[in-house]
Short mmCIF file of C-alpha atoms in Angstrom, two decimals:
data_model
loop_
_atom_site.label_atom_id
_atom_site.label_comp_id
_atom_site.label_asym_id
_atom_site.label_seq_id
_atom_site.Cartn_x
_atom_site.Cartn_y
_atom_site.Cartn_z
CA UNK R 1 7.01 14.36 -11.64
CA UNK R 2 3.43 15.26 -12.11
CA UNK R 3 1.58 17.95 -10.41
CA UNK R 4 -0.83 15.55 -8.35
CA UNK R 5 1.60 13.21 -6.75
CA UNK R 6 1.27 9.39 -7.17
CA UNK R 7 1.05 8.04 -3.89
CA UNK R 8 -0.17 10.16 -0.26
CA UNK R 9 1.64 8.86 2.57
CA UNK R 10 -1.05 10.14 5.71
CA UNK R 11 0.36 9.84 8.83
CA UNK R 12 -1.93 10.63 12.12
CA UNK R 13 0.17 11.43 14.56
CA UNK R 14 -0.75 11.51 18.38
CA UNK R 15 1.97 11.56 21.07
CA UNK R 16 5.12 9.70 19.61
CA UNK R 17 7.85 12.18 19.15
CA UNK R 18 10.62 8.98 19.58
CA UNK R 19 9.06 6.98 16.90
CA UNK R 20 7.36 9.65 14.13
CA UNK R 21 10.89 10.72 12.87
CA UNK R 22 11.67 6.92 11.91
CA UNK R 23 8.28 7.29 10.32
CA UNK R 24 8.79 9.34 8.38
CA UNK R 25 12.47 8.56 7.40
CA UNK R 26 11.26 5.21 6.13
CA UNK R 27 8.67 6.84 3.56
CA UNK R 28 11.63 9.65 2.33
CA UNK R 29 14.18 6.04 2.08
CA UNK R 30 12.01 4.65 -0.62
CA UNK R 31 12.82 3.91 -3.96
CA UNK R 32 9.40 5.24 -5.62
CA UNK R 33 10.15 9.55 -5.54
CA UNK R 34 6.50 10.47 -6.70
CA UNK R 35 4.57 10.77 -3.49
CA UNK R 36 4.13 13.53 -0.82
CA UNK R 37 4.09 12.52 3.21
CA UNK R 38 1.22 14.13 5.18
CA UNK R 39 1.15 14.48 9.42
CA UNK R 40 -2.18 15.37 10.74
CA UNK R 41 -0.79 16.22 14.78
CA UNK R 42 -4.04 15.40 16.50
CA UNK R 43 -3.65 18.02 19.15
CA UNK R 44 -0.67 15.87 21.06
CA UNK R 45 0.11 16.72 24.81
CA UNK R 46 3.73 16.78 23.63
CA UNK R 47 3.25 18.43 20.28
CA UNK R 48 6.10 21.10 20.68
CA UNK R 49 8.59 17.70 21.31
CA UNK R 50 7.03 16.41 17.63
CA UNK R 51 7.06 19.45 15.89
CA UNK R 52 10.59 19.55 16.99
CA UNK R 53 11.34 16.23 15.46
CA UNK R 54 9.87 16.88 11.93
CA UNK R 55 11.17 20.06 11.61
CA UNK R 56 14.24 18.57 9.65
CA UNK R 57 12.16 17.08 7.08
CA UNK R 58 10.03 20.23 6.50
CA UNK R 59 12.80 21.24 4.37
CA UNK R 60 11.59 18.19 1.75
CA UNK R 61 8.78 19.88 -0.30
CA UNK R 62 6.65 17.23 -0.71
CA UNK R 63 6.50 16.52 3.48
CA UNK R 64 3.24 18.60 4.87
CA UNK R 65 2.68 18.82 8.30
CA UNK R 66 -1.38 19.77 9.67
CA UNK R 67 -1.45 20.89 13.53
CA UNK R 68 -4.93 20.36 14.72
CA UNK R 69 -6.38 22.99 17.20
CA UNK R 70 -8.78 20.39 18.64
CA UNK R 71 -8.68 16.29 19.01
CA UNK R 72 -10.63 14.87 15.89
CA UNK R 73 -10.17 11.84 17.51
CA UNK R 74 -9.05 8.56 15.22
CA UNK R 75 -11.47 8.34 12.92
CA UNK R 76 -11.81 12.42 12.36
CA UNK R 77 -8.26 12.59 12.01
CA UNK R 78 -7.86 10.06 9.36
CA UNK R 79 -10.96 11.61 7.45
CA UNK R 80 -8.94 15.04 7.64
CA UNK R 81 -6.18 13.48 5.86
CA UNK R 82 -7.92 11.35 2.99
CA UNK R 83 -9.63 14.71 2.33
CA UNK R 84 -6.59 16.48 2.58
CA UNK R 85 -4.33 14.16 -0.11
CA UNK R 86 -3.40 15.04 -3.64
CA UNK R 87 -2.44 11.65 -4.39
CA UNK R 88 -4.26 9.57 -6.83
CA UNK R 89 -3.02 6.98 -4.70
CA UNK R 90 -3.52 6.73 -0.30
CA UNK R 91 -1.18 4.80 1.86
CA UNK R 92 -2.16 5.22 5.75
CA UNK R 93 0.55 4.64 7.65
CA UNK R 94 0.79 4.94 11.84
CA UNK R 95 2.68 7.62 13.38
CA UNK R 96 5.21 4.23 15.13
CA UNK R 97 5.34 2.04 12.04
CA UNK R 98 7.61 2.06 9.24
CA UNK R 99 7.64 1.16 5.43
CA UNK R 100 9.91 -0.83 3.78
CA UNK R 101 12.09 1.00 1.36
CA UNK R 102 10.46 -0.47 -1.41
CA UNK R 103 6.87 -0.61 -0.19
CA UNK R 104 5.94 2.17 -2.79
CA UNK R 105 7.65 0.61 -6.02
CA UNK R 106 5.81 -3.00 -4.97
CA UNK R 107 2.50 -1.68 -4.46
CA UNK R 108 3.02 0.59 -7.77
CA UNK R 109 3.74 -2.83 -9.41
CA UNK R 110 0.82 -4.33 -7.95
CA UNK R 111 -1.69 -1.21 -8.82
CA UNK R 112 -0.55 -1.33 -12.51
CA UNK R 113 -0.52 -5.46 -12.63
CA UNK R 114 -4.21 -5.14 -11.01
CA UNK R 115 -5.82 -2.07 -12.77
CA UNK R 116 -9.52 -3.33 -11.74
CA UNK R 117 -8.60 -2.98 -7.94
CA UNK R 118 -8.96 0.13 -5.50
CA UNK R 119 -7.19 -1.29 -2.58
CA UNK R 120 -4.49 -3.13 -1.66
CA UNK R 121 -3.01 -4.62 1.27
CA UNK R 122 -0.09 -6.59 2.29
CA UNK R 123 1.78 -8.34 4.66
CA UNK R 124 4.13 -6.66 7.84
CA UNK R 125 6.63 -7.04 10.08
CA UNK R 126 6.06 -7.15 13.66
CA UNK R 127 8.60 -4.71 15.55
CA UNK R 128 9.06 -4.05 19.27
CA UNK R 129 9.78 -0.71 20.45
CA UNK R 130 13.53 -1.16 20.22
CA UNK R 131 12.87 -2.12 16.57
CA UNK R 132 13.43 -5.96 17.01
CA UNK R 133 11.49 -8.61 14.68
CA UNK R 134 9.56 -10.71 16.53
CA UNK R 135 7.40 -12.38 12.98
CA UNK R 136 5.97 -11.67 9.62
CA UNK R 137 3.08 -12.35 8.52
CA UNK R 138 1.48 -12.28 4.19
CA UNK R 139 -0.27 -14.11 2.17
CA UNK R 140 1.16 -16.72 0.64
CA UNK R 141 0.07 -16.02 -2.75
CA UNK R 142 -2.62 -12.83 -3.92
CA UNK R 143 -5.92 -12.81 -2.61
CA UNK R 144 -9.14 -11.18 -3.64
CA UNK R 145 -11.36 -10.46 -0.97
CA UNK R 146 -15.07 -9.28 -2.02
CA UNK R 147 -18.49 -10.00 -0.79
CA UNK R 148 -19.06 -12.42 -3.79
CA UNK R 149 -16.66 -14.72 -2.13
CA UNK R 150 -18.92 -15.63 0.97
CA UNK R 151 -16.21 -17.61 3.26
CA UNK R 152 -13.84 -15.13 2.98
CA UNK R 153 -16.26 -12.33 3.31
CA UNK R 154 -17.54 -13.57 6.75
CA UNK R 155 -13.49 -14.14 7.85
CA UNK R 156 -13.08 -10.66 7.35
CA UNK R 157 -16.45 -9.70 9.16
CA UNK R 158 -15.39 -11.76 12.30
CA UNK R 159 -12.08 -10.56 12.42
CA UNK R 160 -9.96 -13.87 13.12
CA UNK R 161 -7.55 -15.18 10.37
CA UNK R 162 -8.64 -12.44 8.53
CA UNK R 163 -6.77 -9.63 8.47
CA UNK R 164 -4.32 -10.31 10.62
CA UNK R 165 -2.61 -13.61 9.04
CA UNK R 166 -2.35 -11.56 5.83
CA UNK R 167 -2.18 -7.55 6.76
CA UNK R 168 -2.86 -5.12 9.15
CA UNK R 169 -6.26 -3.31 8.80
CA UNK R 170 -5.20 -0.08 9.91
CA UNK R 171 -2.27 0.28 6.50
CA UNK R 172 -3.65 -0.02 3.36
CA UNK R 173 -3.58 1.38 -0.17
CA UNK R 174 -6.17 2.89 -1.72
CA UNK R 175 -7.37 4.83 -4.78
CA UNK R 176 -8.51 8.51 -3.56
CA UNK R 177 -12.11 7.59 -5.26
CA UNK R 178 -12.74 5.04 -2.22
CA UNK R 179 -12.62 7.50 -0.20
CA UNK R 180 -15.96 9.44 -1.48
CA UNK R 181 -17.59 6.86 -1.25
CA UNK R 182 -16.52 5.42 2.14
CA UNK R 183 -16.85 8.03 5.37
CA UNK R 184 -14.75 7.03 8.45
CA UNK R 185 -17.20 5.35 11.08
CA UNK R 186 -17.15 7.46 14.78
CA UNK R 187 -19.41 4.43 16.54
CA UNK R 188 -16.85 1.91 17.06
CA UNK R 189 -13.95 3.53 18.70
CA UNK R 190 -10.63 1.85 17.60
CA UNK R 191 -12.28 -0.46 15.44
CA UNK R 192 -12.89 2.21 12.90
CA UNK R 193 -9.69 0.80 10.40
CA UNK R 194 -11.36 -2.53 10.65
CA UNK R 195 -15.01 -1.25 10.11
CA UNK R 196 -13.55 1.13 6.65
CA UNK R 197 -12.53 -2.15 5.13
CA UNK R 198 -15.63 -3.80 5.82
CA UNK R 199 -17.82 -0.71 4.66
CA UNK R 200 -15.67 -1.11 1.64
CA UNK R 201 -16.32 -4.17 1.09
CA UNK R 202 -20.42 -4.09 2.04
CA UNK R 203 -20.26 -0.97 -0.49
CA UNK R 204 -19.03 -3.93 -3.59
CA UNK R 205 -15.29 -2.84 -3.45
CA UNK R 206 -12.72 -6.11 -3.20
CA UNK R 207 -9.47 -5.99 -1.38
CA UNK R 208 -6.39 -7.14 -3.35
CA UNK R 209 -4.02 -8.55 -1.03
CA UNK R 210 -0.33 -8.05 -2.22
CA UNK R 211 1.92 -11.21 -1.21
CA UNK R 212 4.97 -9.31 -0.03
CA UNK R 213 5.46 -7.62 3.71
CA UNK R 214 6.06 -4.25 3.18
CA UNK R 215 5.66 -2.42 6.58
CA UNK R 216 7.15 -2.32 10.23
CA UNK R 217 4.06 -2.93 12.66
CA UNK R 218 5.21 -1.39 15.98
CA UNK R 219 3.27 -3.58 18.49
CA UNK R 220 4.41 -2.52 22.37
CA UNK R 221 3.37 -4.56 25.40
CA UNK R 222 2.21 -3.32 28.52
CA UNK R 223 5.24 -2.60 31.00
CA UNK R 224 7.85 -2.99 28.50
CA UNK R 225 7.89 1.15 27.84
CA UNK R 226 6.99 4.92 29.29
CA UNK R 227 6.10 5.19 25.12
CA UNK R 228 2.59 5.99 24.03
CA UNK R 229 1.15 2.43 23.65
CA UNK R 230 -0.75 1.06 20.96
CA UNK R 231 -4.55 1.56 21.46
CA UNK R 232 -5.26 -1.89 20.76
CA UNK R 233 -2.89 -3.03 23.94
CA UNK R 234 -4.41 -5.58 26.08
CA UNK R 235 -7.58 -8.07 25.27
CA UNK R 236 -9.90 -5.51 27.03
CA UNK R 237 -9.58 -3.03 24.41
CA UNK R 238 -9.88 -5.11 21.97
CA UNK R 239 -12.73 -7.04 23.45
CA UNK R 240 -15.04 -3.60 24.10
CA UNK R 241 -14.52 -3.26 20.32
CA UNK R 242 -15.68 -6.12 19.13
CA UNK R 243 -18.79 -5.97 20.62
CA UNK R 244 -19.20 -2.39 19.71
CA UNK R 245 -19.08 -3.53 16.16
CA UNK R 246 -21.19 -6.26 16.93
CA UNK R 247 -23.83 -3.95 17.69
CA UNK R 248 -23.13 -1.34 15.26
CA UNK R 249 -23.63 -3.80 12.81
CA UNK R 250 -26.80 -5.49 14.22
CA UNK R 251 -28.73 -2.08 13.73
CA UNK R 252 -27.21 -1.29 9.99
CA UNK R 253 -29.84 -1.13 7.75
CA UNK R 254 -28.01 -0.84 4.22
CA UNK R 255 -26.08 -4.01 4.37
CA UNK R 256 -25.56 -6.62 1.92
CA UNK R 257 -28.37 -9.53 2.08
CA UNK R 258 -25.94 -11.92 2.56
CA UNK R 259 -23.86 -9.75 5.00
CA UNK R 260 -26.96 -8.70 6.98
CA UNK R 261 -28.11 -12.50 7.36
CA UNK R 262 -23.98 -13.90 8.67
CA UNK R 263 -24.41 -10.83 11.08
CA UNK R 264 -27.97 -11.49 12.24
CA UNK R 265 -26.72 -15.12 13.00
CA UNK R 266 -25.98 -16.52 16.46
CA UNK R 267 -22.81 -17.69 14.41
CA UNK R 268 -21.74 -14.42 13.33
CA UNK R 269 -22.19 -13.30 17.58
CA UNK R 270 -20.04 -16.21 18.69
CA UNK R 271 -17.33 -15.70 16.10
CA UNK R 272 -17.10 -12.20 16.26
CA UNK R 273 -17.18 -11.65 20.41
CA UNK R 274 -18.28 -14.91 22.67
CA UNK R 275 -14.88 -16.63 21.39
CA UNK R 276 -12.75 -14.05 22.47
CA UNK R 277 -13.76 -13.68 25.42
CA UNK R 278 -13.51 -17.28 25.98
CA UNK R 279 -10.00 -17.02 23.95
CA UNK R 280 -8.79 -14.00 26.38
CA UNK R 281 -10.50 -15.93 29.38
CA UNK R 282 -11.64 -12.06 30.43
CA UNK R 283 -15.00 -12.79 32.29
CA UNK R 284 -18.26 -11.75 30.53
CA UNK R 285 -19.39 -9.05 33.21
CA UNK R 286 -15.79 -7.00 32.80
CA UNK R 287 -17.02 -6.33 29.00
CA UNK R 288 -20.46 -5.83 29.97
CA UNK R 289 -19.38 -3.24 32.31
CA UNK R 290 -17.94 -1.25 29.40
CA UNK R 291 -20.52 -2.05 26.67
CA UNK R 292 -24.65 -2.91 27.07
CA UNK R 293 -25.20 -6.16 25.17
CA UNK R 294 -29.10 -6.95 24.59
CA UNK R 295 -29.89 -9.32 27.31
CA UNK R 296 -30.57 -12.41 25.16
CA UNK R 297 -27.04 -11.79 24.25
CA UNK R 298 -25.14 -11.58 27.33
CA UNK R 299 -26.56 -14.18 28.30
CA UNK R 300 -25.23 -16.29 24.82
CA UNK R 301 -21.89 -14.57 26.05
CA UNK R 302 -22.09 -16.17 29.62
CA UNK R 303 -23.31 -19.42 28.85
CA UNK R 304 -20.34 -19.94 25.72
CA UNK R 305 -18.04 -18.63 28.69
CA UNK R 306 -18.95 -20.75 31.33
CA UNK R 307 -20.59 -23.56 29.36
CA UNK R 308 -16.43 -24.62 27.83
CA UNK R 309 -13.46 -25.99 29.24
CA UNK R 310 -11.15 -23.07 28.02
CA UNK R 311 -7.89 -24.47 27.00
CA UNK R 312 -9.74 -27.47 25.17
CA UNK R 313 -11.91 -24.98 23.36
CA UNK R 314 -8.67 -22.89 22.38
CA UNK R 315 -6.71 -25.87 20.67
CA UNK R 316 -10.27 -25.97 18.59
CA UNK R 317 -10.10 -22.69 17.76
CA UNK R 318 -6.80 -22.83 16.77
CA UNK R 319 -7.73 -25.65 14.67
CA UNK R 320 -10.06 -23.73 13.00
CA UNK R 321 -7.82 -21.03 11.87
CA UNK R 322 -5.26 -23.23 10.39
CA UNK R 323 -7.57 -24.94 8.72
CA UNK R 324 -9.75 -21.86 7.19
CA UNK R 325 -5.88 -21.00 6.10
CA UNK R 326 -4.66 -24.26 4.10
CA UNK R 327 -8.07 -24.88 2.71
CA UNK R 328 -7.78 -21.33 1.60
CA UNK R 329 -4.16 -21.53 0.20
CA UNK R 330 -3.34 -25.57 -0.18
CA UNK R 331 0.37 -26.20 0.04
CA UNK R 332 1.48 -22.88 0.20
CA UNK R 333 -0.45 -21.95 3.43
CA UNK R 334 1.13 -25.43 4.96
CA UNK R 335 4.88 -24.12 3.83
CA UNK R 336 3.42 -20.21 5.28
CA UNK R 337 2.32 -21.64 8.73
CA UNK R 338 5.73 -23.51 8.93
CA UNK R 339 7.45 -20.23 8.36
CA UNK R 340 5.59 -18.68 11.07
CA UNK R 341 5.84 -21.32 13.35
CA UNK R 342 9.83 -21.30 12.60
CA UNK R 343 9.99 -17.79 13.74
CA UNK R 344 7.75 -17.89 16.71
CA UNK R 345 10.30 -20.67 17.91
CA UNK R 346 13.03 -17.96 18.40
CA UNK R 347 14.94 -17.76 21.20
CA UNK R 348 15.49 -13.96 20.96
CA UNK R 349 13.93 -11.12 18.54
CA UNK R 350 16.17 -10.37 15.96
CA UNK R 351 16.76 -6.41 14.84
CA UNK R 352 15.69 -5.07 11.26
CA UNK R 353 18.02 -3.93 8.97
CA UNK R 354 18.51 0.16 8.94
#
């Protein structure tokens, strides 16, 4: 084993002493050896309860554990560790998620298949807090993502199909280069994994996405737990962020021409934030409370709202997804969607393997 690891596993850890163990476990239960684990603690309210649980795999040498004195918040603790890695090679993964045990080995298959590309993503499994599978979700085939490719660009600028049909923003791979060039963004809250990848890819930088699932995505519902929740819980959350990016990307200055035109287009505001709202049926004044919209704008955002028959205009936007996703991967995406809707049809969740 070299010096300088291959791969950085950086886990940010806030609150989640039942679920970092497993976390961690995962990584140390892979097949690839040549990595090293990194926990930044971002100042947790129950950070003697995780430093408890980690102290058993201290012992490993290549597990390094950061306690911060202050809250970085998301974005500053995820800069901390990128700066912080040895690895050639960064894999984020969250402090309640899991790899598979050969997440490492795949994505060192795909790195050395793909020697052009800086990052990679791939497909996960959704798991509840009692680690039951509810669906996966990949890409039927590889997929290069890059501003040259202008459909697929603006997908992954209105965050709809893309990422979510094909990976989760927030766990990637990436070469430790991308990093220097790319500097966590503090203006968009918990949008800041979604707004690294689109930096990324305003910067010139493509995202190969592997076809395989290789991670556990934790996702816990309101009610269902006492557990620290995900962020992104509940459409309000996620609605306050969208139009936070909205804006943060109305007053960029440095983007792409053909980015910068999509996002100065009354398109690019009703994909990205009027839909939804109308999608979540949340009305227009309880995101306007949280976040100023110019008034032009909010008053786009009303009209679309009120101006639709809601569950009509869902089954359209629905519509639109599937199609964006066969036209995108023919008769693969129609066997994909199949798959999904197979597993979606479940009675019950089903449990992962150990």
């Amino acid at each position: 084993m070299s010096s300088r690891p291959f791969f950085s596993v950086l886990i940010p850890s806030y609150n989640r002493p039942e679920l970092i163990g497993s976390a961690v476990a995962s990584v140390l239960a892979n097949d690839w050896a040549d990595f090293e684990v990194i926990i930044s603690d971002n100042q947790s309210p129950r950070r003697s309860e995780i430093v408890a649980v980690l102290q058993p795999y201290l012992d490993d040498p290549r597990v390094h554990l950061h306690l911060q004195p202050v809250n970085l918040f998301e974005a500053g603790n995820r800069d901390f560790l990128f700066q912080t890695a040895r690895g050639e090679w960064q894999v984020v993964l969250c402090d309640d998620d899991k790899l598979y045990p050969h997440a490492l080995s795949s994505l060192a298959a795909a790195i050395s298949e793909q020697p052009a590309a800086d990052l990679f993503t791939f497909g996960y499994t959704v798991i509840d807090e009692h680690d039951r599978v509810s669906l996966s979700r990949r890409a039927p085939k590889p997929l290069l993502i890059s501003a040259r490719d202008d459909r697929l660009m603006r997908e992954v600028l209105v965050g709809d199909a893309l990422p979510f049909w094909l990976y989760h923003p927030a766990t990637f791979c990436s070469r430790r280069s991308v990093h220097d060039r790319i500097k966590p963004n503090r203006d968009v809250g918990i949008g800041d994994d979604l707004m690294f990848l689109i930096d990324y890819i305003n910067a010139g930088g493509a995202i190969q996405v592997v076809p395989d699932v290789l991670m556990y995505y934790r996702k816990m519902n309101p009610g269902q737990s006492q557990l620290q929740m995900n962020q992104s819980a509940g459409n309000l959350p996620n609605l306050i962020t969208r139009a936070k990016i909205l804006l943060h990307l109305a007053a960029r200055q440095d983007l792409q021409p053909a980015i910068a035109s999509f996002v100065a287009s009354s398109d690019f505001r009703r994909r990205i934030l009027y839909d939804p709202v109308i999608w979540a049926g949340f009305p227009p004044n309880e995101v306007l409370s949280h976040v100023s919209l110019p008034a032009a704008w909010a008053r786009e955002l009303a009209e679309s709202f009120h101006h639709h028959w809601h569950s009509t205009y869902r089954l359209r936007l629905s519509l639109r997804r599937l199609g964006f996703f066969v036209s995108v991967f023919g008769c693969a995406g129609f066997v994909a969607l199949g798959s999904l809707l197979r597993q979606k049809l479940r009675a019950f969740p089903s449990t992962p393997p150990a």
